[in-house]
Coordinates of C-alpha atoms in Angstrom, one line a residue:
Chain A
M1 CA -20.6 16.8 25.5
D2 CA -23.8 18.9 25.1
F3 CA -24.1 17.6 21.6
V4 CA -23.7 13.9 22.6
K5 CA -26.2 14.4 25.4
R6 CA -28.7 15.8 22.9
V7 CA -28.1 12.9 20.5
T8 CA -28.6 10.3 23.2
T9 CA -31.5 11.9 25.0
D10 CA -33.2 13.0 21.8
R11 CA -33.1 9.3 20.9
T12 CA -31.2 9.6 17.7
P13 CA -30.9 5.9 16.9
P14 CA -27.3 4.5 17.1
G15 CA -27.6 3.5 13.5
D16 CA -27.9 7.2 12.5
R17 CA -25.0 8.4 14.7
I18 CA -22.4 8.6 11.9
A19 CA -19.2 10.6 12.7
V20 CA -16.6 11.4 10.0
F21 CA -13.1 12.5 10.6
D22 CA -10.4 13.7 8.3
N23 CA -7.1 12.0 9.1
D24 CA -4.0 14.0 8.2
G25 CA -3.8 17.2 10.4
T26 CA -7.0 16.1 12.3
L27 CA -5.9 12.9 14.0
W28 CA -2.1 13.1 13.4
P29 CA 0.3 15.6 12.0
E30 CA 0.7 16.6 8.4
Q31 CA 3.7 18.9 8.8
P32 CA 6.3 19.4 7.4
N33 CA 5.0 16.7 5.1
C34 CA 2.1 14.2 4.9
I35 CA 3.3 11.0 6.6
Q36 CA 2.2 8.9 3.6
F37 CA 4.4 11.1 1.4
I38 CA 7.4 10.3 3.6
F39 CA 6.6 6.6 3.3
A40 CA 6.3 7.0 -0.5
F41 CA 9.7 8.9 -0.7
D42 CA 11.4 6.2 1.5
R43 CA 10.0 3.5 -0.8
L44 CA 11.1 5.4 -3.9
K45 CA 14.7 5.5 -2.6
S46 CA 14.6 1.8 -1.9
L47 CA 13.2 1.0 -5.3
A48 CA 15.8 3.2 -7.0
H49 CA 18.5 1.3 -5.1
V50 CA 17.3 -2.0 -6.6
N51 CA 16.4 -0.5 -10.0
P52 CA 18.8 2.4 -10.8
D53 CA 16.9 3.0 -14.1
L54 CA 14.2 4.7 -12.0
R55 CA 16.6 7.6 -11.5
K56 CA 16.4 8.4 -15.2
A57 CA 12.6 8.7 -15.5
E58 CA 10.5 11.7 -14.4
P59 CA 9.0 12.6 -12.0
F60 CA 11.3 10.2 -10.1
R61 CA 14.6 11.8 -11.0
T62 CA 13.4 15.2 -9.9
V63 CA 12.1 13.9 -6.6
L64 CA 15.1 11.7 -5.9
E65 CA 17.4 14.6 -6.5
G66 CA 15.2 17.3 -4.9
G67 CA 14.1 15.3 -1.8
L68 CA 10.9 15.1 0.1
D69 CA 10.0 18.8 -0.1
R70 CA 10.2 18.5 -3.9
L71 CA 7.8 15.6 -3.8
A72 CA 5.2 17.7 -1.9
T73 CA 5.3 20.3 -4.7
L74 CA 4.3 17.9 -7.5
D75 CA 0.9 18.3 -9.0
E76 CA -1.7 15.6 -8.7
A77 CA -0.5 13.8 -11.8
G78 CA 3.0 13.7 -10.5
I79 CA 1.9 12.4 -7.1
I80 CA -0.1 9.7 -8.8
E81 CA 3.0 8.6 -10.7
I82 CA 4.9 8.3 -7.4
I83 CA 2.0 6.3 -5.9
K84 CA 1.8 4.0 -8.9
A85 CA 5.6 3.3 -8.7
T86 CA 5.8 2.8 -5.0
Q87 CA 2.5 1.2 -4.0
S88 CA 1.6 -1.2 -6.8
G89 CA 2.9 -4.4 -8.3
M90 CA 2.5 -6.4 -5.1
S91 CA -0.4 -8.1 -3.3
T92 CA -2.5 -6.2 -0.9
E93 CA -1.1 -8.3 1.9
Q94 CA 2.5 -7.6 0.9
F95 CA 1.7 -3.9 0.8
S96 CA 0.2 -4.0 4.3
G97 CA 3.3 -5.8 5.6
I98 CA 5.6 -3.2 4.0
V99 CA 3.6 -0.3 5.6
A100 CA 3.5 -2.0 9.0
N101 CA 7.2 -2.6 9.0
W102 CA 7.8 1.0 7.9
L103 CA 5.6 2.4 10.7
D104 CA 7.3 0.2 13.2
T105 CA 10.8 1.3 12.3
T106 CA 10.6 4.9 11.0
K107 CA 10.8 7.9 13.4
D108 CA 9.7 11.5 12.9
P109 CA 12.9 13.5 12.9
R110 CA 11.6 16.3 15.1
F111 CA 9.8 14.3 17.8
R112 CA 12.0 11.2 17.5
R113 CA 9.0 9.0 17.8
V114 CA 7.3 6.5 15.5
Y115 CA 4.4 8.2 13.7
T116 CA 1.7 6.2 15.4
D117 CA 3.0 7.8 18.7
L118 CA 2.1 11.2 17.2
V119 CA -1.7 10.8 17.2
Y120 CA -3.4 13.6 19.1
Q121 CA -4.4 12.6 22.6
P122 CA -7.5 14.8 22.8
M123 CA -8.7 13.5 19.5
L124 CA -8.2 9.9 20.7
E125 CA -10.3 10.8 23.7
L126 CA -13.0 12.2 21.4
L127 CA -13.0 9.1 19.2
Y128 CA -13.4 6.8 22.3
Y129 CA -16.1 9.1 23.8
L130 CA -18.1 9.0 20.6
G131 CA -17.6 5.2 20.3
A132 CA -18.8 4.7 23.9
N133 CA -22.0 6.5 22.9
E134 CA -22.6 4.2 20.0
F135 CA -21.4 6.5 17.2
K136 CA -20.2 4.8 14.0
I137 CA -16.8 6.5 13.4
F138 CA -15.4 6.7 9.8
I139 CA -12.2 8.2 8.5
V140 CA -12.6 10.1 5.2
S141 CA -9.2 10.9 3.8
G142 CA -7.8 12.0 0.4
N143 CA -4.8 9.9 1.3
G144 CA -4.5 6.1 0.9
A145 CA -7.2 4.0 2.6
D146 CA -4.9 0.9 2.4
F147 CA -2.1 2.9 4.2
I148 CA -4.4 4.2 7.0
R149 CA -6.1 0.8 7.5
V150 CA -2.8 -0.7 8.5
F151 CA -2.6 1.2 11.8
A152 CA -6.2 2.6 12.3
K153 CA -7.5 -0.4 14.2
Q154 CA -4.8 -0.5 16.8
T155 CA -4.2 3.3 16.9
Y156 CA -7.7 4.7 16.7
R157 CA -9.9 1.6 17.3
I158 CA -11.3 2.2 13.8
P159 CA -11.6 -1.0 11.8
P160 CA -10.6 -1.3 8.1
E161 CA -14.2 -1.1 6.8
R162 CA -14.6 2.3 8.5
V163 CA -11.6 3.9 6.6
V164 CA -12.6 5.6 3.3
G165 CA -9.8 7.0 1.1
S166 CA -7.9 6.9 -2.1
T167 CA -6.6 3.5 -3.3
T168 CA -4.8 1.7 -6.0
V169 CA -7.1 -0.7 -7.9
A170 CA -6.7 -4.3 -6.8
E171 CA -7.0 -7.0 -9.4
Y172 CA -8.1 -10.6 -8.5
R173 CA -5.7 -13.2 -9.8
V174 CA -5.6 -17.0 -9.2
G175 CA -2.0 -18.4 -9.3
K176 CA -0.5 -21.7 -8.3
D177 CA -0.6 -20.6 -4.6
G178 CA -4.2 -19.7 -4.8
P179 CA -5.9 -16.3 -5.2
V180 CA -4.3 -13.0 -4.6
L181 CA -5.4 -9.4 -4.9
M182 CA -2.7 -7.6 -6.8
K183 CA -2.3 -3.8 -6.5
M184 CA -2.3 -2.3 -10.0
P185 CA -0.7 0.9 -11.2
E186 CA -4.1 2.6 -11.3
V187 CA -5.2 5.0 -8.6
E188 CA -8.8 5.7 -7.6
V189 CA -8.5 9.2 -6.1
L190 CA -10.7 10.4 -3.4
S191 CA -10.4 14.2 -3.9
D192 CA -10.5 16.6 -1.1
G193 CA -13.3 19.1 -1.1
P194 CA -16.5 18.0 -2.9
G195 CA -15.0 14.5 -3.2
K196 CA -15.5 14.0 0.5
P197 CA -19.3 14.2 0.6
E198 CA -19.4 12.2 -2.7
A199 CA -17.3 9.4 -1.1
I200 CA -19.5 9.5 2.0
D201 CA -22.5 8.9 -0.2
R202 CA -20.8 6.0 -2.0
F203 CA -19.1 4.2 0.9
I204 CA -21.4 5.1 3.8
G205 CA -24.7 5.8 2.1
H206 CA -26.1 8.2 4.7
R207 CA -25.4 11.7 5.9
P208 CA -23.2 12.1 9.0
I209 CA -24.3 14.1 12.1
F210 CA -20.8 14.8 13.2
A211 CA -17.8 15.9 11.1
F212 CA -14.3 17.0 12.1
G213 CA -11.5 18.3 9.9
N214 CA -8.7 20.8 9.8
S215 CA -8.4 22.3 6.3
D216 CA -10.2 23.8 3.4
G217 CA -10.3 20.3 1.9
D218 CA -12.8 19.3 4.7
K219 CA -15.1 22.3 4.1
E220 CA -17.7 20.5 1.9
M221 CA -17.8 17.5 4.2
L222 CA -18.7 19.8 7.1
E223 CA -21.1 21.8 5.0
W224 CA -22.9 18.6 3.9
T225 CA -23.1 17.4 7.5
A226 CA -24.4 20.8 8.6
A227 CA -27.2 20.7 6.0
G228 CA -28.8 17.6 7.7
A229 CA -32.2 17.9 9.3
G230 CA -31.4 17.0 12.9
V231 CA -28.8 17.9 15.4
H232 CA -25.2 18.0 14.2
F233 CA -21.7 18.9 15.3
L234 CA -19.0 20.5 13.2
G235 CA -15.4 20.7 14.4
L236 CA -12.2 22.3 12.9
L237 CA -8.8 21.9 14.4
H238 CA -6.7 25.1 14.1
H239 CA -3.0 24.4 14.3
T240 CA -1.8 27.3 16.4
D241 CA 1.0 25.6 18.4
A242 CA 4.4 25.9 16.8
E243 CA 6.0 25.0 20.1
R244 CA 4.4 21.7 20.8
E245 CA 3.3 20.8 17.2
W246 CA 3.0 23.2 14.3
A247 CA 1.4 26.5 13.5
Y248 CA -0.1 27.1 10.1
D249 CA -3.3 28.0 8.3
R250 CA -4.0 30.4 5.3
D251 CA -0.6 30.3 3.7
S252 CA 0.3 26.7 4.2
K253 CA 1.0 24.5 1.2
V254 CA -0.1 21.4 3.3
G255 CA -3.5 21.6 5.0
C256 CA -4.3 25.2 4.0
L257 CA -7.1 26.5 6.3
D258 CA -8.7 29.7 5.0
T259 CA -12.2 29.6 3.6
A260 CA -13.2 26.8 6.0
L261 CA -12.1 28.9 9.0
E262 CA -14.2 31.8 7.7
L263 CA -17.2 29.6 7.3
A264 CA -16.7 28.0 10.7
R265 CA -16.6 31.4 12.3
A266 CA -19.7 32.6 10.4
K267 CA -21.7 29.5 11.3
D268 CA -20.4 29.2 14.9
W269 CA -18.9 25.8 14.4
T270 CA -16.5 24.5 17.0
I271 CA -12.9 25.7 16.4
V272 CA -10.2 24.1 18.5
D273 CA -7.2 26.3 19.1
M274 CA -4.5 23.8 19.7
A275 CA -2.3 26.1 21.8
A276 CA -5.1 27.4 24.0
D277 CA -7.4 24.4 24.3
W278 CA -5.1 21.3 24.6
N279 CA -3.2 20.6 27.8
I280 CA -1.6 17.6 26.1
V281 CA -1.0 17.2 22.3
F282 CA 0.6 13.7 22.1
P283 CA 0.1 10.7 24.4
F284 CA 3.7 10.4 25.3
Q285 CA 3.6 13.9 26.9
Y286 CA 1.7 12.3 29.8
E287 CA 5.0 10.5 30.6
T288 CA 6.7 13.9 31.2
A289 CA 3.8 16.0 32.3
G290 CA 4.2 15.2 35.9
T291 CA 0.5 15.1 36.6
Chain B
M1 CA -24.0 -23.7 13.8
D2 CA -20.8 -25.8 14.1
F3 CA -19.0 -23.1 12.3
V4 CA -20.4 -20.3 14.5
K5 CA -19.5 -22.4 17.6
R6 CA -15.9 -22.8 16.3
V7 CA -15.6 -19.0 15.6
T8 CA -16.9 -18.0 19.0
T9 CA -15.1 -20.7 21.1
D10 CA -11.8 -20.3 19.0
R11 CA -12.0 -16.7 20.0
T12 CA -12.0 -15.2 16.5
P13 CA -12.3 -11.5 17.5
P14 CA -15.7 -10.0 16.6
G15 CA -13.9 -7.5 14.4
D16 CA -12.7 -10.3 12.2
R17 CA -16.1 -12.0 11.8
I18 CA -16.9 -10.6 8.4
A19 CA -19.8 -12.2 6.5
V20 CA -20.6 -11.3 2.9
F21 CA -23.8 -12.2 1.1
D22 CA -24.9 -11.8 -2.5
N23 CA -28.3 -10.2 -2.7
D24 CA -30.3 -11.3 -5.8
G25 CA -31.1 -15.0 -5.8
T26 CA -29.4 -15.3 -2.3
L27 CA -31.6 -13.1 -0.1
W28 CA -34.6 -12.5 -2.4
P29 CA -35.6 -13.8 -5.9
E30 CA -34.1 -12.9 -9.2
Q31 CA -36.5 -14.8 -11.4
P32 CA -38.0 -14.3 -13.9
N33 CA -36.1 -11.0 -13.8
C34 CA -33.9 -9.1 -11.4
I35 CA -36.1 -6.9 -9.3
Q36 CA -34.0 -3.8 -10.0
F37 CA -34.6 -4.4 -13.7
I38 CA -38.3 -4.4 -13.1
F39 CA -37.9 -1.1 -11.3
A40 CA -35.8 0.3 -14.2
F41 CA -38.4 -0.8 -16.7
D42 CA -41.3 0.8 -14.8
R43 CA -39.3 4.0 -14.6
L44 CA -38.5 3.9 -18.3
K45 CA -42.2 3.6 -19.1
S46 CA -43.0 6.6 -16.8
L47 CA -40.2 8.7 -18.3
A48 CA -41.3 7.8 -21.8
H49 CA -44.8 8.9 -20.9
V50 CA -43.5 12.4 -19.9
N51 CA -40.9 12.6 -22.7
P52 CA -42.1 10.7 -25.8
D53 CA -38.8 11.4 -27.6
L54 CA -37.3 8.6 -25.5
R55 CA -39.2 6.1 -27.6
K56 CA -37.1 7.1 -30.7
A57 CA -33.7 6.5 -29.2
E58 CA -32.0 3.1 -28.7
P59 CA -31.8 1.0 -26.6
F60 CA -35.0 2.5 -25.1
R61 CA -37.2 2.0 -28.2
T62 CA -36.3 -1.7 -28.3
V63 CA -36.9 -2.2 -24.6
L64 CA -40.2 -0.2 -24.6
E65 CA -41.5 -2.3 -27.5
G66 CA -40.0 -5.6 -26.5
G67 CA -40.8 -5.4 -22.8
L68 CA -39.1 -6.5 -19.7
D69 CA -37.7 -9.8 -21.1
R70 CA -36.0 -7.8 -23.9
L71 CA -34.3 -5.6 -21.2
A72 CA -32.8 -8.6 -19.6
T73 CA -31.1 -9.7 -22.8
L74 CA -29.3 -6.4 -23.3
D75 CA -25.5 -6.4 -23.0
E76 CA -23.8 -4.6 -20.2
A77 CA -23.5 -1.4 -22.3
G78 CA -27.2 -1.4 -23.0
I79 CA -28.1 -2.0 -19.3
I80 CA -25.9 0.9 -18.4
E81 CA -27.7 3.1 -20.8
I82 CA -31.0 2.1 -19.1
I83 CA -29.6 2.8 -15.7
K84 CA -28.2 6.2 -16.7
A85 CA -31.6 7.2 -18.2
T86 CA -33.7 6.0 -15.3
Q87 CA -31.5 6.5 -12.2
S88 CA -29.7 9.8 -12.7
G89 CA -30.6 13.5 -13.0
M90 CA -32.0 13.7 -9.5
S91 CA -30.6 14.0 -6.0
T92 CA -29.7 10.9 -4.0
E93 CA -32.6 11.7 -1.7
Q94 CA -35.1 12.0 -4.5
F95 CA -33.9 8.7 -5.9
S96 CA -34.3 6.9 -2.5
G97 CA -37.8 8.3 -2.3
I98 CA -38.7 7.0 -5.8
V99 CA -37.4 3.5 -4.9
A100 CA -39.2 3.5 -1.5
N101 CA -42.4 4.5 -3.2
W102 CA -42.0 1.8 -5.9
L103 CA -41.2 -0.9 -3.4
D104 CA -44.3 0.1 -1.3
T105 CA -46.7 0.0 -4.2
T106 CA -45.5 -2.6 -6.7
K107 CA -46.4 -6.3 -6.4
D108 CA -44.7 -9.4 -7.9
P109 CA -47.2 -10.7 -10.5
R110 CA -46.8 -14.4 -9.4
F111 CA -46.9 -14.1 -5.6
R112 CA -49.0 -10.9 -5.5
R113 CA -46.8 -9.5 -2.8
V114 CA -44.6 -6.5 -2.6
Y115 CA -41.0 -7.5 -3.2
T116 CA -39.8 -6.9 0.3
D117 CA -42.2 -9.7 1.4
L118 CA -40.3 -12.1 -0.9
V119 CA -37.1 -12.2 1.1
Y120 CA -36.2 -15.8 2.1
Q121 CA -37.2 -16.6 5.7
P122 CA -34.3 -19.1 6.3
M123 CA -31.8 -16.5 5.1
L124 CA -33.3 -13.9 7.4
E125 CA -32.8 -16.3 10.3
L126 CA -29.2 -16.9 9.2
L127 CA -28.6 -13.1 9.0
Y128 CA -30.0 -12.6 12.5
Y129 CA -28.1 -15.6 13.9
L130 CA -24.8 -14.3 12.6
G131 CA -25.7 -10.8 13.8
A132 CA -26.4 -12.1 17.3
N133 CA -22.9 -13.7 17.3
E134 CA -21.3 -10.4 16.5
F135 CA -20.6 -10.9 12.8
K136 CA -20.4 -7.8 10.6
I137 CA -22.7 -8.6 7.7
F138 CA -22.2 -7.0 4.3
I139 CA -24.2 -7.3 1.1
V140 CA -21.9 -7.5 -2.0
S141 CA -24.0 -7.1 -5.1
G142 CA -23.4 -6.4 -8.8
N143 CA -26.7 -4.5 -8.7
G144 CA -27.3 -1.0 -7.3
A145 CA -26.1 -0.2 -3.8
D146 CA -28.3 2.8 -3.7
F147 CA -31.3 0.6 -4.7
I148 CA -30.6 -2.1 -2.1
R149 CA -29.8 0.5 0.7
V150 CA -33.4 1.8 0.5
F151 CA -34.8 -1.4 2.0
A152 CA -31.9 -3.3 3.5
K153 CA -32.0 -1.8 6.9
Q154 CA -35.7 -2.5 7.5
T155 CA -35.8 -5.8 5.7
Y156 CA -32.4 -7.4 6.5
R157 CA -31.3 -5.2 9.5
I158 CA -28.3 -4.3 7.3
P159 CA -27.4 -0.6 7.5
P160 CA -26.5 1.4 4.4
E161 CA -22.7 1.4 5.0
R162 CA -22.8 -2.4 4.9
V163 CA -24.2 -2.5 1.3
V164 CA -21.6 -2.7 -1.4
G165 CA -22.7 -2.6 -5.0
S166 CA -22.8 -0.7 -8.3
T167 CA -23.8 2.9 -8.3
T168 CA -24.2 6.0 -10.3
V169 CA -21.6 8.7 -9.6
A170 CA -22.9 11.4 -7.2
E171 CA -21.8 15.0 -7.8
Y172 CA -21.8 17.5 -4.9
R173 CA -23.5 20.8 -5.8
V174 CA -24.4 23.8 -3.8
G175 CA -27.6 25.5 -4.9
K176 CA -29.8 28.2 -3.4
D177 CA -31.4 25.6 -1.1
G178 CA -28.1 24.3 0.1
P179 CA -25.9 21.4 -0.9
V180 CA -27.2 18.3 -2.8
L181 CA -25.7 15.2 -4.2
M182 CA -26.8 14.8 -7.8
K183 CA -26.9 11.4 -9.4
M184 CA -25.0 11.7 -12.7
P185 CA -25.3 9.6 -15.8
E186 CA -22.1 7.8 -15.1
V187 CA -22.1 4.3 -13.6
E188 CA -19.5 2.7 -11.4
V189 CA -20.0 -1.0 -12.1
L190 CA -19.3 -3.6 -9.5
S191 CA -18.8 -6.6 -11.8
D192 CA -19.8 -10.1 -10.8
G193 CA -17.0 -12.6 -10.5
P194 CA -13.5 -11.2 -9.8
G195 CA -15.1 -7.8 -9.2
K196 CA -16.6 -9.1 -5.9
P197 CA -13.3 -9.8 -4.0
E198 CA -11.9 -6.6 -5.6
A199 CA -14.8 -4.6 -4.1
I200 CA -14.5 -6.4 -0.8
D201 CA -10.9 -5.2 -0.7
R202 CA -11.8 -1.7 -1.5
F203 CA -14.9 -1.2 0.6
I204 CA -14.3 -3.6 3.5
G205 CA -10.5 -3.9 3.6
H206 CA -10.2 -7.3 5.1
R207 CA -11.0 -10.9 4.0
P208 CA -14.4 -12.4 5.1
I209 CA -14.6 -15.7 7.0
F210 CA -18.1 -16.3 5.7
A211 CA -19.6 -16.0 2.2
F212 CA -22.9 -17.0 0.7
G213 CA -24.0 -16.8 -2.9
N214 CA -26.1 -18.6 -5.5
S215 CA -24.5 -18.2 -8.9
D216 CA -21.3 -18.4 -10.8
G217 CA -20.9 -14.6 -10.3
D218 CA -20.3 -15.4 -6.6
K219 CA -17.6 -18.0 -7.2
E220 CA -14.6 -15.8 -6.8
M221 CA -16.0 -14.2 -3.6
L222 CA -16.4 -17.7 -2.1
E223 CA -13.0 -18.8 -3.4
W224 CA -11.3 -15.7 -1.9
T225 CA -13.0 -16.3 1.5
A226 CA -12.0 -20.0 1.4
A227 CA -8.4 -19.1 0.8
G228 CA -8.2 -17.3 4.2
A229 CA -6.0 -18.8 7.0
G230 CA -8.5 -19.5 9.7
V231 CA -12.0 -21.2 9.8
H232 CA -14.4 -20.2 7.1
F233 CA -17.9 -21.0 5.8
L234 CA -19.0 -21.1 2.2
G235 CA -22.6 -21.4 1.2
L236 CA -24.4 -21.7 -2.1
L237 CA -28.2 -21.6 -2.5
H238 CA -29.4 -24.0 -5.2
H239 CA -32.8 -23.0 -6.6
T240 CA -34.5 -26.4 -6.9
D241 CA -38.1 -25.5 -6.0
A242 CA -40.2 -24.6 -9.0
E243 CA -43.4 -25.1 -7.0
R244 CA -42.7 -22.6 -4.1
E245 CA -40.1 -20.4 -5.8
W246 CA -38.1 -21.1 -9.0
A247 CA -35.9 -24.0 -10.3
Y248 CA -32.8 -23.0 -12.3
D249 CA -29.1 -23.5 -12.5
R250 CA -26.8 -24.3 -15.5
D251 CA -28.9 -23.1 -18.3
S252 CA -30.4 -20.0 -16.7
K253 CA -29.8 -16.6 -18.3
V254 CA -30.3 -15.0 -14.9
G255 CA -28.2 -16.3 -12.0
C256 CA -26.5 -19.1 -13.9
L257 CA -25.1 -21.7 -11.5
D258 CA -22.6 -24.1 -13.1
T259 CA -18.9 -23.9 -12.3
A260 CA -19.6 -22.6 -8.8
L261 CA -21.7 -25.7 -8.1
E262 CA -18.9 -28.0 -9.4
L263 CA -16.4 -26.2 -7.2
A264 CA -18.7 -26.3 -4.1
R265 CA -19.2 -30.1 -4.6
A266 CA -15.5 -30.6 -5.1
K267 CA -14.6 -28.5 -2.0
D268 CA -17.4 -29.8 0.1
W269 CA -18.9 -26.3 0.7
T270 CA -22.5 -26.1 2.0
I271 CA -25.1 -26.4 -0.8
V272 CA -28.6 -25.5 0.2
D273 CA -31.2 -27.5 -1.8
M274 CA -34.2 -25.2 -1.5
A275 CA -36.8 -27.8 -2.2
A276 CA -35.3 -30.4 0.2
D277 CA -33.9 -28.2 3.0
W278 CA -36.4 -25.3 3.5
N279 CA -39.7 -25.9 5.3
I280 CA -40.6 -22.3 4.6
V281 CA -39.4 -20.1 1.7
F282 CA -41.1 -16.7 2.3
P283 CA -42.1 -15.2 5.7
F284 CA -45.8 -14.9 4.7
Q285 CA -46.0 -18.7 4.3
Y286 CA -46.0 -18.9 8.1
E287 CA -49.5 -17.3 8.0
T288 CA -50.8 -20.2 6.0
A289 CA -48.5 -23.0 7.2
G290 CA -50.8 -24.0 10.1
T291 CA -48.0 -24.6 12.5

């Protein structure tokens, strides 16, 4: 709130109030697996049901036999093969429909809630607070922009054009029913790390004054924001709450937080300790909180 | 105005009021050459002055000897070589400074005005009118996003994140003075034609309800907009005014307008006849119009 007060009283023009957020692990959980990986795995199973030949080819065979945890251990090339197989060969509108249906009907096994119920309540409040103070809020994620765009507007109040991420290449085709954008088996990867400030330059075109992340993959995005000339705010969410959510940092395969935590401590950036700082983690906990 | 009235009284949510504009030939002139090509040619001459070896290599030798008109006849590969040589090897901030300085100091030889004085007054009024009715206005250009972003905010009131176009790849580097984004000799081309709806999908993530262009390169963008479910507006600027600006269409090497004009007539899209429909072309003509 001190930062927002400085921005609004120092007369930083609303046009320059750019805020960037990582998505997975920052706005909703990424443990025990990234939610988009769970979607991809479910789709892979459906596709293998229709087309059993898929079970014979790698990396699909390994993943179908080894399960979701095996998918998460694939290298980038393997993950890209999974994305190509599960998220291309249909129109952009068909894909959005498949994602929307999956999000409506699939529940997290631990919390027994649909995934859009698992956004972090304090982060929602932060998004709305910045929005009310005329910040332009962007998501910058290494995961799929076209996946996140399906729920970001309703869940975060972030419209599609403010979601930057990886994507399959869309190809414009005109058929007998008019034009469609077909998702092709070609992935444009937004890499974590240096890829985040690079994507900010390409898609947003100016430097943020606010950045929030939760892992080493967000370090360069925060560092780039911190190097700006005016006031800025850098935030890191530290997952310390195994009881209500998850506890992980240096040794985690998903969302490793190590060098970014050191840097945040050295530079006195804001580190949120989930267990100590958050009264409520998920919105549905209000229902049972008794306050 | 009928269209805007329908959009606002039919309660199309502001978030869905996406308007896309081509830049060159739609918001400012592209004759006798694209303004960014003039910039690239001026930079090539400056670089050749510092580094005479450039005169020995192709396509630079041909262009330096043949002049600006020769540059415009290069194929895409040749143009990309020129862009790599003139618009990379510096930080994104250095590049913006070079463009800003060039725009401040370079005058169009025919009109003897800086190029940002040559935006079309009726199109400015259209941009502001849509903006006042809560449209989100984007430029979608095959030319350089990082070139257009330098002047779009002040000239059109369009902020950097609403400018979609080609760009050199930026690479994140941390040096002794902190992080910089270096422009690399690698170009990500936003192609005219089908490339425009493809870029709209990638950068904006939903379908526009309003599109305005002036050449065959805008045809697919208009066609994609027209194929949407709700109300939509399609506009084409026809350059018919050799006296006040330029007159060109089917046979022009820059901004050829042929099949898009046929389509617009067949579909009853709005065709602006510059000579017949515009009382004023450039803002400075108010100074001498006597009204």
